[in-house]
Amino acid sequence: DSGVTQTPKHLITATGQRVTLRCSPRSGDLSVYWYQQSLDQGLQFLIQYYNGEERAKGNILERFSAQQFPDLHSELNLSSLELGDSALYFCASSVGTLGANVLTFGAGSRLTVL
Amino acid sequence: AQKITQTQPGMFVQEKEAVTLDCTYDTSDPSYGLFWYKQPSSGEMIFLIYQGSYDQQNATEGRYSLNFQKARKSANLVISASQLGDSAMYFCAMREGGGAQKLVFGQGTRLTINP
């Protein structure tokens, strides 16, 4: 157990729907990251939060949004889902934002859009 | 823009042999960190080893070592005495040191250890 908790582990939904993925970071970690892993795109950085504030943004679609709450858990909202959104979504956390800080990953949430 | 290249899509190695997984990177930031992660078939991402750009010594963690050649911009992972449980995808990643920077991953290398 890495200490980073992601729910749900698996999710199957239909095109056009909206889903929310939840992440609880490791105890003491203030920074949360979201990544998408798909066969054709590899591991893509989506967004990063530090202590409730957005710190970096990657290739996150406008249909996707995220936030980090005061208790430091984070949610990734995916709306108007398309077949191509099917992927493994990882949350990771780190103590801070320095280059040396190791990211600890959760087990991932596997999203299947039918 | 930072970039990570892993040129070996797949590698097959006999058990107990040493294996080197290649990784080259490109960045203009003098301060950066290099990471290797392992992803077994179960899907989780497991941190293996870290090397800072200013570290003088190559990083080692048990059977894992990182062959850091700064001038060549390479950060190869060496696994000594490979085991069947080492079969997995391996990802090289880099993070520039300016703070609030993303960790960028390479495409990965699938390592298969044969008995």
PDB file of C-alpha atoms in Angstrom:
ATOM      1  CA  ASP A   1       0.000   0.000   0.000  1.00  0.00           C
ATOM      2  CA  SER A   2       1.574   3.257  -1.183  1.00  0.00           C
ATOM      3  CA  GLY A   3      -0.507   5.421   1.149  1.00  0.00           C
ATOM      4  CA  VAL A   4      -2.204   7.194  -1.764  1.00  0.00           C
ATOM      5  CA  THR A   5      -5.839   6.108  -2.005  1.00  0.00           C
ATOM      6  CA  GLN A   6      -7.814   6.323  -5.218  1.00  0.00           C
ATOM      7  CA  THR A   7     -11.479   5.529  -5.682  1.00  0.00           C
ATOM      8  CA  PRO A   8     -13.116   3.971  -7.547  1.00  0.00           C
ATOM      9  CA  LYS A   9     -10.685   1.331  -8.797  1.00  0.00           C
ATOM     10  CA  HIS A  10     -12.813   0.565 -11.822  1.00  0.00           C
ATOM     11  CA  LEU A  11     -15.532   2.561 -13.504  1.00  0.00           C
ATOM     12  CA  ILE A  12     -17.589   1.763 -16.574  1.00  0.00           C
ATOM     13  CA  THR A  13     -19.806   4.447 -18.031  1.00  0.00           C
ATOM     14  CA  ALA A  14     -21.322   5.628 -21.288  1.00  0.00           C
ATOM     15  CA  THR A  15     -20.360   8.375 -23.682  1.00  0.00           C
ATOM     16  CA  GLY A  16     -21.634  11.788 -22.684  1.00  0.00           C
ATOM     17  CA  GLN A  17     -21.651  10.992 -18.992  1.00  0.00           C
ATOM     18  CA  ARG A  18     -19.755  12.649 -16.161  1.00  0.00           C
ATOM     19  CA  VAL A  19     -17.608  10.927 -13.538  1.00  0.00           C
ATOM     20  CA  THR A  20     -15.617  11.994 -10.508  1.00  0.00           C
ATOM     21  CA  LEU A  21     -12.393  10.327  -9.454  1.00  0.00           C
ATOM     22  CA  ARG A  22     -11.205  10.818  -5.893  1.00  0.00           C
ATOM     23  CA  CYS A  23      -7.733  10.818  -4.404  1.00  0.00           C
ATOM     24  CA  SER A  24      -6.487  10.963  -0.829  1.00  0.00           C
ATOM     25  CA  PRO A  25      -2.784  11.794  -0.683  1.00  0.00           C
ATOM     26  CA  ARG A  26      -0.259  10.145   1.565  1.00  0.00           C
ATOM     27  CA  SER A  27      -0.251  11.541   5.077  1.00  0.00           C
ATOM     28  CA  GLY A  28       1.891  14.678   5.211  1.00  0.00           C
ATOM     29  CA  ASP A  29       1.975  15.222   1.449  1.00  0.00           C
ATOM     30  CA  LEU A  30       0.710  18.610   0.333  1.00  0.00           C
ATOM     31  CA  SER A  31       1.034  18.223  -3.407  1.00  0.00           C
ATOM     32  CA  VAL A  32      -1.294  16.166  -5.589  1.00  0.00           C
ATOM     33  CA  TYR A  33      -0.831  15.304  -9.246  1.00  0.00           C
ATOM     34  CA  TRP A  34      -3.145  13.697 -11.783  1.00  0.00           C
ATOM     35  CA  TYR A  35      -1.895  11.608 -14.697  1.00  0.00           C
ATOM     36  CA  GLN A  36      -3.663   9.809 -17.516  1.00  0.00           C
ATOM     37  CA  GLN A  37      -2.216   6.604 -18.925  1.00  0.00           C
ATOM     38  CA  SER A  38      -3.506   5.334 -22.248  1.00  0.00           C
ATOM     39  CA  LEU A  39      -1.992   2.925 -24.749  1.00  0.00           C
ATOM     40  CA  ASP A  40      -1.475   5.525 -27.454  1.00  0.00           C
ATOM     41  CA  GLN A  41      -0.473   8.545 -25.330  1.00  0.00           C
ATOM     42  CA  GLY A  42       1.516   6.939 -22.546  1.00  0.00           C
ATOM     43  CA  LEU A  43       1.625   8.694 -19.186  1.00  0.00           C
ATOM     44  CA  GLN A  44       0.378  12.231 -19.583  1.00  0.00           C
ATOM     45  CA  PHE A  45       0.493  14.857 -16.862  1.00  0.00           C
ATOM     46  CA  LEU A  46      -2.857  16.524 -16.355  1.00  0.00           C
ATOM     47  CA  ILE A  47      -2.677  18.884 -13.398  1.00  0.00           C
ATOM     48  CA  GLN A  48      -0.952  19.561 -10.090  1.00  0.00           C
ATOM     49  CA  TYR A  49      -2.179  21.113  -6.843  1.00  0.00           C
ATOM     50  CA  TYR A  50      -0.209  22.239  -3.847  1.00  0.00           C
ATOM     51  CA  ASN A  51      -1.984  22.891  -0.571  1.00  0.00           C
ATOM     52  CA  GLY A  52      -5.230  23.689  -2.330  1.00  0.00           C
ATOM     53  CA  GLU A  53      -3.873  25.828  -5.134  1.00  0.00           C
ATOM     54  CA  GLU A  54      -3.322  24.873  -8.749  1.00  0.00           C
ATOM     55  CA  ARG A  55       0.426  24.923  -9.459  1.00  0.00           C
ATOM     56  CA  ALA A  56       0.906  23.390 -12.887  1.00  0.00           C
ATOM     57  CA  LYS A  57      -1.275  22.386 -15.780  1.00  0.00           C
ATOM     58  CA  GLY A  58      -0.532  19.875 -18.497  1.00  0.00           C
ATOM     59  CA  ASN A  59      -2.550  18.536 -21.386  1.00  0.00           C
ATOM     60  CA  ILE A  60      -5.840  18.607 -19.539  1.00  0.00           C
ATOM     61  CA  LEU A  61      -8.927  18.890 -21.694  1.00  0.00           C
ATOM     62  CA  GLU A  62     -11.465  21.624 -21.036  1.00  0.00           C
ATOM     63  CA  ARG A  63     -14.003  18.882 -20.307  1.00  0.00           C
ATOM     64  CA  PHE A  64     -11.849  17.862 -17.350  1.00  0.00           C
ATOM     65  CA  SER A  65     -11.481  19.786 -14.124  1.00  0.00           C
ATOM     66  CA  ALA A  66      -9.928  19.164 -10.752  1.00  0.00           C
ATOM     67  CA  GLN A  67      -9.632  20.638  -7.319  1.00  0.00           C
ATOM     68  CA  GLN A  68      -7.879  20.042  -4.037  1.00  0.00           C
ATOM     69  CA  PHE A  69      -9.916  20.499  -0.907  1.00  0.00           C
ATOM     70  CA  PRO A  70      -8.834  21.911   2.495  1.00  0.00           C
ATOM     71  CA  ASP A  71      -8.338  18.388   3.839  1.00  0.00           C
ATOM     72  CA  LEU A  72      -5.942  17.906   0.877  1.00  0.00           C
ATOM     73  CA  HIS A  73      -7.930  15.246  -0.913  1.00  0.00           C
ATOM     74  CA  SER A  74      -8.441  15.887  -4.588  1.00  0.00           C
ATOM     75  CA  GLU A  75     -11.096  15.143  -7.165  1.00  0.00           C
ATOM     76  CA  LEU A  76     -10.799  14.896 -10.934  1.00  0.00           C
ATOM     77  CA  ASN A  77     -14.037  15.539 -12.787  1.00  0.00           C
ATOM     78  CA  LEU A  78     -14.426  14.212 -16.302  1.00  0.00           C
ATOM     79  CA  SER A  79     -17.476  15.340 -18.254  1.00  0.00           C
ATOM     80  CA  SER A  80     -19.016  14.759 -21.691  1.00  0.00           C
ATOM     81  CA  LEU A  81     -17.045  11.559 -21.797  1.00  0.00           C
ATOM     82  CA  GLU A  82     -15.802  10.187 -25.107  1.00  0.00           C
ATOM     83  CA  LEU A  83     -14.535   6.741 -26.039  1.00  0.00           C
ATOM     84  CA  GLY A  84     -11.005   8.136 -26.125  1.00  0.00           C
ATOM     85  CA  ASP A  85     -11.180   9.081 -22.463  1.00  0.00           C
ATOM     86  CA  SER A  86     -10.935   5.409 -21.531  1.00  0.00           C
ATOM     87  CA  ALA A  87      -7.679   5.166 -19.631  1.00  0.00           C
ATOM     88  CA  LEU A  88      -6.013   4.521 -16.320  1.00  0.00           C
ATOM     89  CA  TYR A  89      -6.047   7.676 -14.232  1.00  0.00           C
ATOM     90  CA  PHE A  90      -3.369   7.991 -11.594  1.00  0.00           C
ATOM     91  CA  CYS A  91      -3.173  10.280  -8.654  1.00  0.00           C
ATOM     92  CA  ALA A  92       0.204  10.875  -7.066  1.00  0.00           C
ATOM     93  CA  SER A  93       1.327  12.917  -4.097  1.00  0.00           C
ATOM     94  CA  SER A  94       4.554  14.408  -2.802  1.00  0.00           C
ATOM     95  CA  VAL A  95       5.651  16.375   0.226  1.00  0.00           C
ATOM     96  CA  GLY A  96       6.391  19.496  -1.759  1.00  0.00           C
ATOM     97  CA  THR A  97       7.072  20.705  -5.231  1.00  0.00           C
ATOM     98  CA  LEU A  98      10.853  20.591  -5.417  1.00  0.00           C
ATOM     99  CA  GLY A  99      12.453  18.685  -8.240  1.00  0.00           C
ATOM    100  CA  ALA A 100      13.833  16.095  -5.851  1.00  0.00           C
ATOM    101  CA  ASN A 101      10.499  15.279  -4.272  1.00  0.00           C
ATOM    102  CA  VAL A 102       9.483  11.731  -5.124  1.00  0.00           C
ATOM    103  CA  LEU A 103       5.954  11.212  -6.388  1.00  0.00           C
ATOM    104  CA  THR A 104       4.105   8.360  -4.721  1.00  0.00           C
ATOM    105  CA  PHE A 105       1.390   6.944  -6.933  1.00  0.00           C
ATOM    106  CA  GLY A 106      -1.949   5.467  -6.077  1.00  0.00           C
ATOM    107  CA  ALA A 107      -3.180   2.226  -7.628  1.00  0.00           C
ATOM    108  CA  GLY A 108      -5.112   4.116 -10.286  1.00  0.00           C
ATOM    109  CA  SER A 109      -8.718   4.365 -11.405  1.00  0.00           C
ATOM    110  CA  ARG A 110      -9.476   2.476 -14.590  1.00  0.00           C
ATOM    111  CA  LEU A 111     -12.144   4.248 -16.603  1.00  0.00           C
ATOM    112  CA  THR A 112     -13.926   2.506 -19.442  1.00  0.00           C
ATOM    113  CA  VAL A 113     -16.232   4.569 -21.622  1.00  0.00           C
ATOM    114  CA  LEU A 114     -18.625   2.524 -23.766  1.00  0.00           C
TER     115      LEU A 114
ATOM    116  CA  ALA B   1      10.702  21.773 -23.174  1.00  0.00           C
ATOM    117  CA  GLN B   2      11.821  18.775 -21.220  1.00  0.00           C
ATOM    118  CA  LYS B   3      11.848  15.455 -23.016  1.00  0.00           C
ATOM    119  CA  ILE B   4      12.551  11.844 -22.091  1.00  0.00           C
ATOM    120  CA  THR B   5      13.426   9.137 -24.601  1.00  0.00           C
ATOM    121  CA  GLN B   6      13.411   5.406 -23.982  1.00  0.00           C
ATOM    122  CA  THR B   7      14.484   3.690 -27.171  1.00  0.00           C
ATOM    123  CA  GLN B   8      13.901   0.067 -26.144  1.00  0.00           C
ATOM    124  CA  PRO B   9      10.204  -0.849 -26.398  1.00  0.00           C
ATOM    125  CA  GLY B  10      10.927  -4.342 -25.115  1.00  0.00           C
ATOM    126  CA  MET B  11      13.778  -6.368 -23.663  1.00  0.00           C
ATOM    127  CA  PHE B  12      14.168 -10.045 -22.903  1.00  0.00           C
ATOM    128  CA  VAL B  13      16.746 -11.174 -20.360  1.00  0.00           C
ATOM    129  CA  GLN B  14      17.650 -14.470 -18.722  1.00  0.00           C
ATOM    130  CA  GLU B  15      17.087 -14.731 -14.998  1.00  0.00           C
ATOM    131  CA  LYS B  16      20.121 -13.765 -12.888  1.00  0.00           C
ATOM    132  CA  GLU B  17      21.651 -11.693 -15.672  1.00  0.00           C
ATOM    133  CA  ALA B  18      22.193  -7.965 -15.324  1.00  0.00           C
ATOM    134  CA  VAL B  19      20.118  -5.683 -17.529  1.00  0.00           C
ATOM    135  CA  THR B  20      20.474  -2.066 -18.584  1.00  0.00           C
ATOM    136  CA  LEU B  21      17.461  -0.006 -19.561  1.00  0.00           C
ATOM    137  CA  ASP B  22      18.306   3.080 -21.586  1.00  0.00           C
ATOM    138  CA  CYS B  23      17.048   6.590 -20.971  1.00  0.00           C
ATOM    139  CA  THR B  24      18.132   9.868 -22.507  1.00  0.00           C
ATOM    140  CA  TYR B  25      16.774  13.257 -21.601  1.00  0.00           C
ATOM    141  CA  ASP B  26      16.797  16.801 -22.842  1.00  0.00           C
ATOM    142  CA  THR B  27      16.493  19.912 -20.718  1.00  0.00           C
ATOM    143  CA  SER B  28      17.976  23.385 -20.547  1.00  0.00           C
ATOM    144  CA  ASP B  29      17.472  23.633 -16.783  1.00  0.00           C
ATOM    145  CA  PRO B  30      20.724  22.971 -14.887  1.00  0.00           C
ATOM    146  CA  SER B  31      18.723  21.686 -11.919  1.00  0.00           C
ATOM    147  CA  TYR B  32      16.647  18.585 -12.487  1.00  0.00           C
ATOM    148  CA  GLY B  33      15.820  15.196 -11.063  1.00  0.00           C
ATOM    149  CA  LEU B  34      15.704  11.860 -12.817  1.00  0.00           C
ATOM    150  CA  PHE B  35      13.457   9.042 -11.643  1.00  0.00           C
ATOM    151  CA  TRP B  36      12.762   5.444 -12.551  1.00  0.00           C
ATOM    152  CA  TYR B  37       9.421   3.792 -11.875  1.00  0.00           C
ATOM    153  CA  LYS B  38       8.309   0.193 -12.299  1.00  0.00           C
ATOM    154  CA  GLN B  39       4.813  -0.750 -13.393  1.00  0.00           C
ATOM    155  CA  PRO B  40       4.010  -4.454 -12.973  1.00  0.00           C
ATOM    156  CA  SER B  41       1.072  -6.034 -14.735  1.00  0.00           C
ATOM    157  CA  SER B  42      -1.110  -5.188 -11.740  1.00  0.00           C
ATOM    158  CA  GLY B  43      -0.846  -1.553 -12.807  1.00  0.00           C
ATOM    159  CA  GLU B  44       0.569   0.351  -9.860  1.00  0.00           C
ATOM    160  CA  MET B  45       3.553   2.680 -10.302  1.00  0.00           C
ATOM    161  CA  ILE B  46       6.427   1.860  -7.974  1.00  0.00           C
ATOM    162  CA  PHE B  47       9.280   4.297  -7.381  1.00  0.00           C
ATOM    163  CA  LEU B  48      12.699   2.688  -7.803  1.00  0.00           C
ATOM    164  CA  ILE B  49      15.468   5.254  -7.769  1.00  0.00           C
ATOM    165  CA  TYR B  50      16.263   8.970  -7.969  1.00  0.00           C
ATOM    166  CA  GLN B  51      19.260  10.923  -9.270  1.00  0.00           C
ATOM    167  CA  GLY B  52      19.705  14.653  -8.870  1.00  0.00           C
ATOM    168  CA  SER B  53      21.522  16.646 -11.531  1.00  0.00           C
ATOM    169  CA  TYR B  54      24.091  17.879  -9.017  1.00  0.00           C
ATOM    170  CA  ASP B  55      24.698  14.499  -7.413  1.00  0.00           C
ATOM    171  CA  GLN B  56      28.322  13.471  -7.858  1.00  0.00           C
ATOM    172  CA  GLN B  57      27.757   9.784  -7.244  1.00  0.00           C
ATOM    173  CA  ASN B  58      25.516   7.440  -9.178  1.00  0.00           C
ATOM    174  CA  ALA B  59      22.430   6.525  -7.186  1.00  0.00           C
ATOM    175  CA  THR B  60      22.003   2.975  -5.931  1.00  0.00           C
ATOM    176  CA  GLU B  61      19.080   1.235  -4.231  1.00  0.00           C
ATOM    177  CA  GLY B  62      19.633  -2.437  -3.593  1.00  0.00           C
ATOM    178  CA  ARG B  63      19.813  -4.223  -6.952  1.00  0.00           C
ATOM    179  CA  TYR B  64      19.043  -0.993  -8.808  1.00  0.00           C
ATOM    180  CA  SER B  65      21.643   1.531  -9.852  1.00  0.00           C
ATOM    181  CA  LEU B  66      21.457   4.524 -12.099  1.00  0.00           C
ATOM    182  CA  ASN B  67      24.263   5.074 -14.582  1.00  0.00           C
ATOM    183  CA  PHE B  68      24.199   8.868 -14.804  1.00  0.00           C
ATOM    184  CA  GLN B  69      26.223  10.396 -17.628  1.00  0.00           C
ATOM    185  CA  LYS B  70      25.463  14.090 -17.480  1.00  0.00           C
ATOM    186  CA  ALA B  71      27.413  15.170 -20.537  1.00  0.00           C
ATOM    187  CA  ARG B  72      25.640  12.574 -22.638  1.00  0.00           C
ATOM    188  CA  LYS B  73      22.311  13.339 -20.965  1.00  0.00           C
ATOM    189  CA  SER B  74      21.686   9.721 -20.190  1.00  0.00           C
ATOM    190  CA  ALA B  75      20.314   8.062 -17.068  1.00  0.00           C
ATOM    191  CA  ASN B  76      20.295   4.327 -17.629  1.00  0.00           C
ATOM    192  CA  LEU B  77      18.818   1.959 -15.066  1.00  0.00           C
ATOM    193  CA  VAL B  78      20.898  -1.094 -14.238  1.00  0.00           C
ATOM    194  CA  ILE B  79      19.265  -4.064 -12.554  1.00  0.00           C
ATOM    195  CA  SER B  80      21.735  -6.587 -11.235  1.00  0.00           C
ATOM    196  CA  ALA B  81      20.948 -10.291 -10.836  1.00  0.00           C
ATOM    197  CA  SER B  82      17.529 -10.053 -12.444  1.00  0.00           C
ATOM    198  CA  GLN B  83      14.603 -11.982 -10.981  1.00  0.00           C
ATOM    199  CA  LEU B  84      11.342 -13.206 -12.474  1.00  0.00           C
ATOM    200  CA  GLY B  85       9.535 -10.566 -10.431  1.00  0.00           C
ATOM    201  CA  ASP B  86      11.419  -7.853 -12.303  1.00  0.00           C
ATOM    202  CA  SER B  87       9.234  -8.474 -15.354  1.00  0.00           C
ATOM    203  CA  ALA B  88       7.319  -5.205 -15.771  1.00  0.00           C
ATOM    204  CA  MET B  89       7.178  -1.907 -17.612  1.00  0.00           C
ATOM    205  CA  TYR B  90       9.899   0.518 -16.585  1.00  0.00           C
ATOM    206  CA  PHE B  91       9.525   4.258 -16.976  1.00  0.00           C
ATOM    207  CA  CYS B  92      12.192   6.911 -16.877  1.00  0.00           C
ATOM    208  CA  ALA B  93      11.007  10.348 -15.809  1.00  0.00           C
ATOM    209  CA  MET B  94      12.434  13.806 -15.323  1.00  0.00           C
ATOM    210  CA  ARG B  95      11.415  16.792 -13.314  1.00  0.00           C
ATOM    211  CA  GLU B  96      13.000  20.203 -13.690  1.00  0.00           C
ATOM    212  CA  GLY B  97      14.055  21.786 -10.430  1.00  0.00           C
ATOM    213  CA  GLY B  98      12.286  25.106 -10.562  1.00  0.00           C
ATOM    214  CA  GLY B  99       9.465  24.039  -8.316  1.00  0.00           C
ATOM    215  CA  ALA B 100       5.874  23.310  -9.254  1.00  0.00           C
ATOM    216  CA  GLN B 101       7.134  21.450 -12.253  1.00  0.00           C
ATOM    217  CA  LYS B 102       5.583  18.365 -13.734  1.00  0.00           C
ATOM    218  CA  LEU B 103       7.207  14.948 -13.843  1.00  0.00           C
ATOM    219  CA  VAL B 104       7.536  13.979 -17.495  1.00  0.00           C
ATOM    220  CA  PHE B 105       7.687  10.303 -18.404  1.00  0.00           C
ATOM    221  CA  GLY B 106       9.247   8.402 -21.255  1.00  0.00           C
ATOM    222  CA  GLN B 107       7.292   5.834 -23.248  1.00  0.00           C
ATOM    223  CA  GLY B 108       8.583   2.959 -21.163  1.00  0.00           C
ATOM    224  CA  THR B 109      10.432  -0.300 -21.721  1.00  0.00           C
ATOM    225  CA  ARG B 110       8.747  -3.649 -21.203  1.00  0.00           C
ATOM    226  CA  LEU B 111      11.219  -5.987 -19.518  1.00  0.00           C
ATOM    227  CA  THR B 112      10.626  -9.722 -19.579  1.00  0.00           C
ATOM    228  CA  ILE B 113      12.785 -12.009 -17.457  1.00  0.00           C
ATOM    229  CA  ASN B 114      12.992 -15.561 -18.759  1.00  0.00           C
ATOM    230  CA  PRO B 115      13.625 -18.493 -16.397  1.00  0.00           C
TER     231      PRO B 115
END
